[in-house]
């Protein structure tokens, strides 16, 4: 047994995040930790990593009772954790990052050469393809994650905790990560994998523990017979429907029209390269593509966060090109951003403030320049209930919410703002299965009300399920726009790889 947590409880200001949880982690196994948003998964693992102290309960590592009062203690005990938001220093190299905070074997002198050799050896052993000399700022998200894993292994971890590692990875990167985790398991290490993607739990885990409302409700071995609906049932305590009603075809006129959009970055590289499309009122246009092909920048120009280098953006016939972000907001373009920490929320503010942050001086929440506190409070209480946001109350700060509940705050704010257009970038990332279905229904409901939705998602199933038409982006260009009637995943996959629609010719 690598770890045993017994009767662990943790409360935050009257909210019980963990309630007498038992958790047993075996050596040489990958252990899935499942539960709805706010169920207490991250809290339990933060306790094991020494970030929080439990209110009650005991922890045993390798059979001995331990007190883990800080992360450095956890690391001494061979426990490493990779958080969803990486803690790397961008301008420094891989090796420099890994050496940070570690004593040098050469006293006051840095031992870079030896560390680099050791890193290369570890990287070879676990197939973590990484150049130790590379600067973090030049690495993709998947590569940065590998650096975090390498760092934990370098510190001698026998127990590795990964909190939703695949939420930010492409399918290919996920496959590579899982191969690494399997090598670690075969090497006798213990891995905890937190994920909302049930196929992942079924495919790679040997065992699963399920939390609900802070309590452990199940612990089972994963077998060939384990199904998604069985896991969902244990998590939610009820069935969750995966099907949607038929798509309507009641479209209005063109609403959001973009013509020949181009964007050139500071390094004179062309990021968007002549983008053309239109979305009708009452239509969801899905945008499929491998991450990093211009999706993020397209969202930024469509919400006024960046100005295009050339081209035209028009909303209901009115040109918005060159206008400021606040004009895009007042014209009714809602934005669900990919990175909720950077652009979605004010982390230090409470829930009720975050819910009105974009229109606090609008008529809904102020009169004659004075804030209407009752309206603000009513709004927060209504949305908290409607979106099933789990928190100690509307005064809870955004930074204290679980990842999924932070995402729900953004969704609630943007969808409730009566938008004309919703630019939704990975709207269900980090959400549990029930919340995911709820958000998808909400997007359909908005579409049926005549809103135009641009849906960007790494999840092709989600795109196929919700979109009326599907555009595929590759290298800053739209490679094809398909009617979502009899599209196949294969067809989209080809376009995602840069193969032109119909022509069947590879450009590269
Ligand atoms: N530092 C904190 N202060 C106050 N409340 C907190 C704090 N950390 C967590 N909580 C609360 O504890 C509960 C459990 O949160 P936790 O982050 O463990 O959930 P989770 O299972 O990881 O959810 P998700 O899937 O959304 O990430 C949530 O209701 C959250 O708001
Ligand atoms: Mg969490």
XYZ file of C-alpha atoms and ligand atoms in Angstrom:
540
model
C 0.000 0.000 0.000
C 1.432 3.374 -0.981
C -0.999 5.619 0.875
C -3.883 5.193 3.230
C -6.074 8.135 4.265
C -8.492 7.313 7.058
C -11.556 9.331 8.051
C -10.218 12.564 6.555
C -12.448 15.632 6.934
C -11.968 19.223 5.862
C -14.347 22.171 6.131
C -14.153 25.726 4.807
C -16.289 28.329 6.575
C -19.176 25.989 7.235
C -18.847 24.116 3.959
C -17.834 20.485 4.289
C -15.434 19.717 1.427
C -14.338 16.293 2.717
C -16.368 14.227 5.151
C -14.623 11.277 6.833
C -13.092 10.093 3.583
C -11.187 6.806 3.385
C -8.804 6.534 0.453
C -6.402 3.682 -0.232
C -3.813 3.881 -2.962
C -1.907 0.766 -4.057
C 1.628 0.698 -5.436
C 1.842 -0.148 -9.110
C -1.638 1.107 -9.888
C -3.473 3.996 -11.513
C -6.327 5.134 -9.312
C -9.134 7.276 -10.738
C -10.740 9.884 -8.489
C -14.214 10.781 -9.679
C -16.974 13.088 -8.530
C -19.137 16.005 -9.548
C -17.843 19.584 -9.483
C -17.247 20.548 -5.878
C -17.358 16.936 -4.625
C -14.010 17.424 -2.868
C -11.468 15.707 -5.158
C -8.922 18.524 -5.342
C -9.281 19.225 -1.618
C -8.537 15.590 -0.714
C -5.433 15.548 -2.894
C -4.312 18.966 -1.658
C -4.412 17.486 1.834
C -2.259 14.556 0.737
C 0.169 17.036 -0.847
C 0.375 19.122 2.323
C -1.375 22.216 0.981
C -4.235 21.882 3.478
C -4.360 20.403 6.949
C -7.244 18.003 7.584
C -9.620 18.861 10.441
C -9.645 15.183 11.383
C -8.358 11.874 10.106
C -5.041 10.128 9.643
C -2.640 9.574 6.793
C -0.271 6.642 6.362
C 2.478 6.547 3.769
C 4.217 3.196 3.253
C 2.523 1.953 6.400
C 3.763 4.727 8.723
C 1.576 7.435 10.161
C 2.624 10.854 8.899
C 1.784 14.530 9.280
C 2.096 16.360 5.978
C 2.135 20.023 6.935
C 3.720 21.428 3.776
C 4.366 20.365 0.179
C 8.090 19.977 0.824
C 7.190 17.359 3.440
C 4.999 15.572 0.883
C 7.892 15.597 -1.574
C 10.235 14.181 1.097
C 7.720 11.353 1.467
C 7.799 10.750 -2.286
C 4.484 12.446 -3.109
C 4.307 14.765 -6.117
C 1.375 16.686 -7.548
C 0.768 18.279 -10.940
C -1.872 20.988 -10.703
C -4.052 22.081 -13.550
C -2.492 25.506 -13.601
C 1.190 24.956 -13.969
C 3.662 26.604 -11.633
C 6.516 27.047 -14.122
C 8.612 30.183 -14.621
C 8.188 31.029 -18.289
C 11.466 32.809 -19.202
C 13.606 30.064 -17.638
C 14.679 26.765 -19.166
C 13.359 23.316 -18.272
C 16.452 22.494 -16.217
C 16.433 25.858 -14.426
C 12.782 25.366 -13.495
C 13.405 21.923 -12.112
C 16.417 23.122 -10.101
C 14.441 25.959 -8.505
C 14.161 25.464 -4.778
C 16.313 22.346 -4.720
C 19.632 22.272 -2.874
C 22.647 22.071 -5.178
C 25.008 19.138 -4.750
C 27.853 21.575 -5.358
C 27.142 23.843 -2.421
C 26.785 27.438 -3.559
C 27.507 26.542 -7.197
C 24.867 25.439 -9.619
C 25.106 21.885 -10.777
C 23.420 22.417 -14.139
C 25.386 19.907 -16.205
C 24.764 16.996 -13.827
C 21.089 17.850 -13.389
C 20.692 17.982 -17.145
C 22.240 14.527 -17.557
C 19.981 13.105 -14.871
C 16.944 14.700 -16.496
C 17.803 13.267 -19.890
C 18.077 9.819 -18.381
C 14.730 10.109 -16.591
C 13.111 11.505 -19.715
C 14.404 8.547 -21.725
C 13.182 6.045 -19.176
C 9.625 7.394 -19.170
C 9.479 8.516 -22.803
C 9.016 12.146 -21.741
C 10.267 13.809 -24.878
C 11.663 17.096 -23.593
C 14.760 19.128 -24.321
C 16.160 20.244 -20.929
C 17.609 23.399 -22.499
C 14.291 24.585 -24.006
C 12.703 27.699 -22.530
C 9.294 27.089 -20.934
C 7.723 29.959 -22.853
C 8.427 28.146 -26.134
C 6.744 24.901 -25.065
C 3.190 23.753 -25.796
C 0.798 23.048 -22.944
C 1.388 19.304 -23.306
C 5.149 19.788 -23.147
C 4.869 22.032 -20.079
C 2.888 19.308 -18.394
C 5.668 16.835 -19.166
C 8.132 19.235 -17.521
C 5.969 19.239 -14.390
C 5.925 15.438 -14.387
C 9.671 15.277 -14.983
C 10.200 17.683 -12.109
C 8.153 15.525 -9.776
C 10.023 12.379 -10.864
C 13.369 14.151 -10.446
C 12.437 14.868 -6.855
C 12.056 11.116 -6.388
C 8.282 10.791 -6.331
C 6.824 7.333 -5.922
C 3.304 8.713 -5.777
C 2.070 11.062 -8.483
C -1.170 13.033 -8.269
C -2.551 14.547 -11.485
C -5.509 16.936 -11.206
C -7.465 16.887 -14.479
C -4.312 16.570 -16.583
C -6.099 15.869 -19.847
C -8.477 18.842 -19.751
C -5.932 20.931 -21.633
C -4.435 18.249 -23.864
C -5.122 17.284 -27.462
C -6.165 13.638 -28.027
C -2.641 12.826 -29.236
C -1.040 14.410 -26.162
C -3.480 12.518 -23.934
C -2.383 9.254 -25.531
C 1.256 10.125 -24.909
C 0.524 11.063 -21.284
C -1.256 7.760 -20.691
C 1.678 5.816 -22.098
C 3.924 7.641 -19.628
C 1.559 6.858 -16.746
C 1.480 3.177 -17.699
C 5.283 3.047 -17.670
C 5.224 4.591 -14.201
C 2.684 2.065 -13.004
C 4.717 -0.829 -14.403
C 7.669 0.610 -12.516
C 5.760 0.201 -9.250
C 4.702 3.821 -8.785
C 1.219 4.846 -7.680
C -0.737 7.362 -9.736
C -3.907 9.272 -8.828
C -5.822 10.559 -11.836
C -8.615 13.101 -11.391
C -10.756 13.352 -14.523
C -14.288 14.086 -15.647
C -13.775 12.044 -18.789
C -15.250 8.692 -17.960
C -13.732 6.870 -20.962
C -10.313 7.814 -19.618
C -11.074 6.364 -16.212
C -12.322 3.156 -17.816
C -9.425 2.903 -20.255
C -6.465 3.547 -18.044
C -7.373 3.143 -14.366
C -7.120 -0.062 -12.359
C -9.386 1.211 -9.622
C -11.720 4.110 -8.970
C -12.865 6.006 -5.891
C -15.987 8.145 -6.165
C -16.735 11.171 -4.003
C -20.153 12.767 -3.658
C -20.752 15.860 -1.523
C -17.446 15.332 0.248
C -18.148 11.675 1.121
C -16.630 8.590 -0.407
C -19.558 6.731 -1.946
C -17.742 3.990 -3.836
C -14.426 2.273 -4.384
C -14.237 -0.381 -7.101
C -11.854 -2.171 -9.389
C -12.254 -1.193 -13.046
C -13.040 -4.201 -15.202
C -14.054 -4.876 -18.794
C -17.661 -4.660 -17.637
C -17.374 -1.155 -16.140
C -19.591 1.242 -18.115
C -19.889 5.008 -18.303
C -23.453 4.899 -17.076
C -22.424 2.838 -14.041
C -19.779 5.428 -13.115
C -22.247 8.264 -13.703
C -24.780 6.608 -11.471
C -22.298 6.290 -8.634
C -21.250 9.906 -9.051
C -24.574 11.627 -9.510
C -26.938 9.102 -7.991
C -29.201 9.247 -11.046
C -29.208 8.641 -14.789
C -27.882 11.397 -17.042
C -29.300 11.481 -20.545
C -26.783 11.769 -23.340
C -29.208 12.471 -26.170
C -30.599 15.722 -27.482
C -33.768 16.401 -29.347
C -33.599 16.932 -33.086
C -31.953 20.034 -34.393
C -34.307 22.722 -35.553
C -33.690 24.394 -38.905
C -35.429 27.655 -38.179
C -32.643 30.051 -38.950
C -32.964 33.806 -39.186
C -30.844 36.104 -41.347
C -27.047 36.293 -41.145
C -26.115 37.762 -37.802
C -22.357 37.579 -37.289
C -20.491 37.971 -40.547
C -16.720 37.921 -40.811
C -14.892 38.647 -44.045
C -11.258 38.039 -44.829
C -10.050 38.373 -41.245
C -6.316 38.407 -40.855
C -4.200 38.760 -37.769
C -0.448 39.140 -37.697
C 1.312 38.841 -34.317
C 4.239 40.817 -32.846
C 6.699 38.457 -34.512
C 5.087 39.207 -37.892
C 3.700 35.686 -38.048
C 0.321 35.289 -39.645
C -2.077 33.747 -37.097
C -5.398 34.253 -38.882
C -5.196 33.996 -42.591
C -8.282 35.192 -44.454
C -11.146 33.842 -42.337
C -14.651 33.975 -43.848
C -17.891 32.716 -42.349
C -21.278 33.847 -41.194
C -23.535 32.604 -38.432
C -27.285 33.047 -38.791
C -29.604 33.999 -35.969
C -30.633 30.755 -34.274
C -27.633 28.799 -35.446
C -24.718 27.069 -33.767
C -21.562 27.005 -35.852
C -19.098 24.481 -34.450
C -15.413 25.159 -34.964
C -13.309 22.017 -34.971
C -9.545 21.986 -35.131
C -6.405 20.918 -33.361
C -5.661 23.355 -30.552
C -3.301 26.170 -31.528
C -4.500 26.698 -35.093
C -5.855 30.178 -34.402
C -8.967 29.373 -32.340
C -7.939 31.442 -29.327
C -7.023 34.460 -31.459
C -10.234 34.190 -33.461
C -12.194 34.404 -30.202
C -10.117 37.374 -29.150
C -10.828 39.347 -32.313
C -14.519 38.411 -32.268
C -14.867 39.761 -28.727
C -12.792 42.891 -29.245
C -9.880 41.738 -27.077
C -7.592 42.011 -30.111
C -7.894 44.152 -33.239
C -7.646 42.425 -36.591
C -4.848 43.372 -38.988
C -7.344 43.478 -41.845
C -10.844 42.267 -42.697
C -14.324 43.000 -41.449
C -16.556 41.937 -38.538
C -20.252 42.848 -38.718
C -23.123 42.169 -36.338
C -26.645 42.398 -37.786
C -25.255 44.552 -40.572
C -23.412 46.948 -38.285
C -19.644 47.030 -38.531
C -17.686 46.339 -35.345
C -14.177 46.173 -36.772
C -11.754 48.285 -34.762
C -14.208 48.924 -31.914
C -13.245 48.441 -28.260
C -13.972 45.395 -26.069
C -16.674 47.281 -24.190
C -18.477 48.025 -27.465
C -18.514 44.323 -28.285
C -20.017 43.709 -24.834
C -22.707 46.376 -25.150
C -23.588 45.138 -28.625
C -24.356 41.768 -27.063
C -21.388 39.566 -27.856
C -20.906 37.224 -24.921
C -17.635 35.421 -24.373
C -16.872 32.172 -22.608
C -13.060 32.264 -22.656
C -10.742 29.305 -22.725
C -8.658 30.510 -19.816
C -10.944 31.326 -16.925
C -8.099 32.466 -14.680
C -6.733 35.056 -17.077
C -9.767 36.478 -18.797
C -12.879 34.989 -17.269
C -12.964 35.896 -13.603
C -11.669 38.351 -11.049
C -10.315 35.756 -8.644
C -10.195 38.011 -5.588
C -13.815 39.150 -5.964
C -16.874 37.348 -4.704
C -19.427 35.452 -6.751
C -22.035 38.229 -6.889
C -19.468 40.737 -8.207
C -18.119 38.307 -10.770
C -21.645 37.758 -12.035
C -22.138 41.443 -12.860
C -18.601 42.461 -13.688
C -19.348 43.151 -17.351
C -22.471 45.245 -16.873
C -22.315 46.698 -13.356
C -23.046 50.160 -14.696
C -25.852 48.959 -16.963
C -29.537 49.434 -16.150
C -29.962 45.975 -14.657
C -27.647 46.649 -11.716
C -27.476 50.401 -11.227
C -29.641 53.486 -11.238
C -28.238 56.965 -11.798
C -24.695 55.730 -11.224
C -25.491 53.995 -7.939
C -25.210 50.232 -7.579
C -28.470 48.449 -6.832
C -27.290 45.972 -4.199
C -30.611 44.199 -3.978
C -30.655 43.512 -7.724
C -27.044 42.296 -7.535
C -27.850 39.957 -4.645
C -31.039 38.626 -6.250
C -29.200 38.014 -9.497
C -26.444 36.064 -7.713
C -28.863 33.961 -5.693
C -30.959 33.123 -8.734
C -27.986 32.104 -10.876
C -26.363 30.127 -8.046
C -29.485 28.019 -7.832
C -30.109 27.756 -11.556
C -26.576 26.655 -12.378
C -26.207 24.496 -9.279
C -23.060 26.372 -8.270
C -21.636 24.818 -5.148
C -20.195 27.396 -2.754
C -20.546 28.580 0.819
C -22.656 31.506 -0.449
C -22.700 34.451 -2.859
C -19.925 36.124 -0.855
C -17.491 33.276 -1.563
C -14.463 34.454 -3.535
C -13.942 33.070 -7.039
C -10.505 31.755 -6.080
C -12.036 29.528 -3.379
C -14.375 27.735 -5.780
C -13.677 24.369 -7.342
C -12.562 24.483 -10.985
C -15.923 23.414 -12.361
C -17.823 25.901 -10.240
C -15.618 28.731 -11.491
C -16.516 27.737 -15.022
C -20.214 27.745 -14.090
C -19.953 31.350 -12.869
C -18.712 32.467 -16.281
C -21.383 30.488 -18.090
C -24.127 31.867 -15.863
C -22.943 35.460 -16.379
C -22.513 35.248 -20.120
C -25.663 33.290 -20.923
C -27.847 35.409 -18.634
C -26.717 38.656 -20.258
C -29.303 38.302 -23.102
C -26.627 38.168 -25.776
C -27.069 38.270 -29.538
C -23.975 36.168 -30.083
C -22.126 33.757 -27.804
C -18.481 32.984 -28.511
C -17.983 29.806 -26.497
C -14.447 28.466 -26.266
C -14.361 25.061 -24.552
C -17.556 25.806 -22.595
C -17.716 22.442 -20.818
C -14.016 22.064 -20.006
C -13.649 20.902 -16.407
C -17.376 20.360 -15.924
C -18.803 17.139 -14.562
C -21.123 15.108 -16.690
C -24.366 16.525 -15.296
C -23.165 20.116 -15.634
C -21.894 19.399 -19.140
C -25.317 18.221 -20.248
C -26.933 21.239 -18.590
C -24.651 23.682 -20.395
C -25.227 21.969 -23.721
C -28.968 22.239 -23.199
C -28.533 25.914 -22.338
C -26.642 26.566 -25.556
C -29.401 24.834 -27.540
C -31.998 26.872 -25.644
C -30.168 30.093 -26.524
C -29.948 29.057 -30.151
C -33.680 28.347 -30.182
C -34.199 31.888 -28.893
C -32.364 33.214 -31.958
C -28.884 33.665 -30.512
C -25.925 32.886 -32.799
C -23.336 30.646 -31.203
C -19.747 29.987 -32.222
C -18.819 26.794 -30.429
C -15.143 25.928 -30.177
C -14.407 22.602 -28.605
C -11.640 20.041 -28.469
C -14.390 17.472 -28.026
C -15.610 16.383 -31.467
C -18.582 14.585 -29.944
C -19.683 17.898 -28.452
C -19.304 19.655 -31.802
C -21.288 16.968 -33.604
C -23.968 16.926 -30.930
C -24.677 20.663 -30.898
C -23.704 22.255 -34.187
C -25.938 23.062 -37.132
C -22.870 23.517 -39.309
C -19.251 22.660 -38.646
C -16.270 24.721 -39.760
C -12.767 23.329 -39.525
C -9.821 25.588 -38.793
C -6.258 24.725 -39.716
C -3.251 27.016 -39.697
C -5.424 30.122 -39.319
C -7.667 29.228 -42.249
C -11.123 27.730 -42.532
C -10.599 24.519 -44.481
C -14.260 23.767 -45.032
C -17.746 24.342 -43.653
C -19.981 21.286 -43.539
C -23.668 20.860 -42.892
C -24.061 18.710 -39.790
C -26.390 16.241 -41.474
C -24.276 13.323 -42.543
C -20.820 14.392 -41.563
C -18.428 11.732 -40.360
C -15.744 12.141 -37.732
C -13.277 10.905 -40.395
C -14.191 13.751 -42.732
C -13.671 16.325 -39.991
C -10.447 14.592 -38.967
C -9.034 14.961 -42.487
C -9.847 18.662 -42.593
C -8.343 19.085 -39.122
C -5.115 17.657 -40.502
C -5.108 20.334 -43.191
C -6.528 18.340 -46.082
C -8.736 20.545 -48.276
C -12.441 19.811 -48.421
C -13.447 17.755 -51.456
C -10.115 18.094 -53.215
C -8.572 15.403 -51.043
C -5.109 16.854 -51.454
C -2.638 17.368 -48.684
C -1.189 20.862 -48.689
C 1.899 20.123 -46.635
N -9.714 27.425 -0.108
C -11.050 27.254 -0.077
N -11.858 28.104 0.597
C -13.190 27.921 0.649
N -13.835 26.907 0.037
C -13.089 26.016 -0.652
C -11.670 26.139 -0.754
N -11.205 25.118 -1.508
C -12.285 24.389 -1.872
N -13.422 24.924 -1.342
C -14.776 24.384 -1.516
O -14.754 22.999 -1.232
C -15.609 22.272 -2.120
C -14.826 21.169 -2.782
O -13.928 21.749 -3.698
P -12.897 20.918 -4.574
O -12.058 21.911 -5.261
O -12.224 19.902 -3.735
O -13.889 20.175 -5.606
P -13.547 19.239 -6.836
O -14.154 17.907 -6.561
O -12.107 19.280 -7.119
O -14.411 19.928 -8.011
P -14.064 20.245 -9.567
O -14.405 19.017 -10.320
O -15.014 21.346 -9.911
O -12.647 20.653 -9.661
C -16.156 23.304 -3.107
O -17.476 23.622 -2.753
C -15.245 24.501 -2.951
O -15.956 25.707 -3.150
Mg -10.963 20.118 -8.686
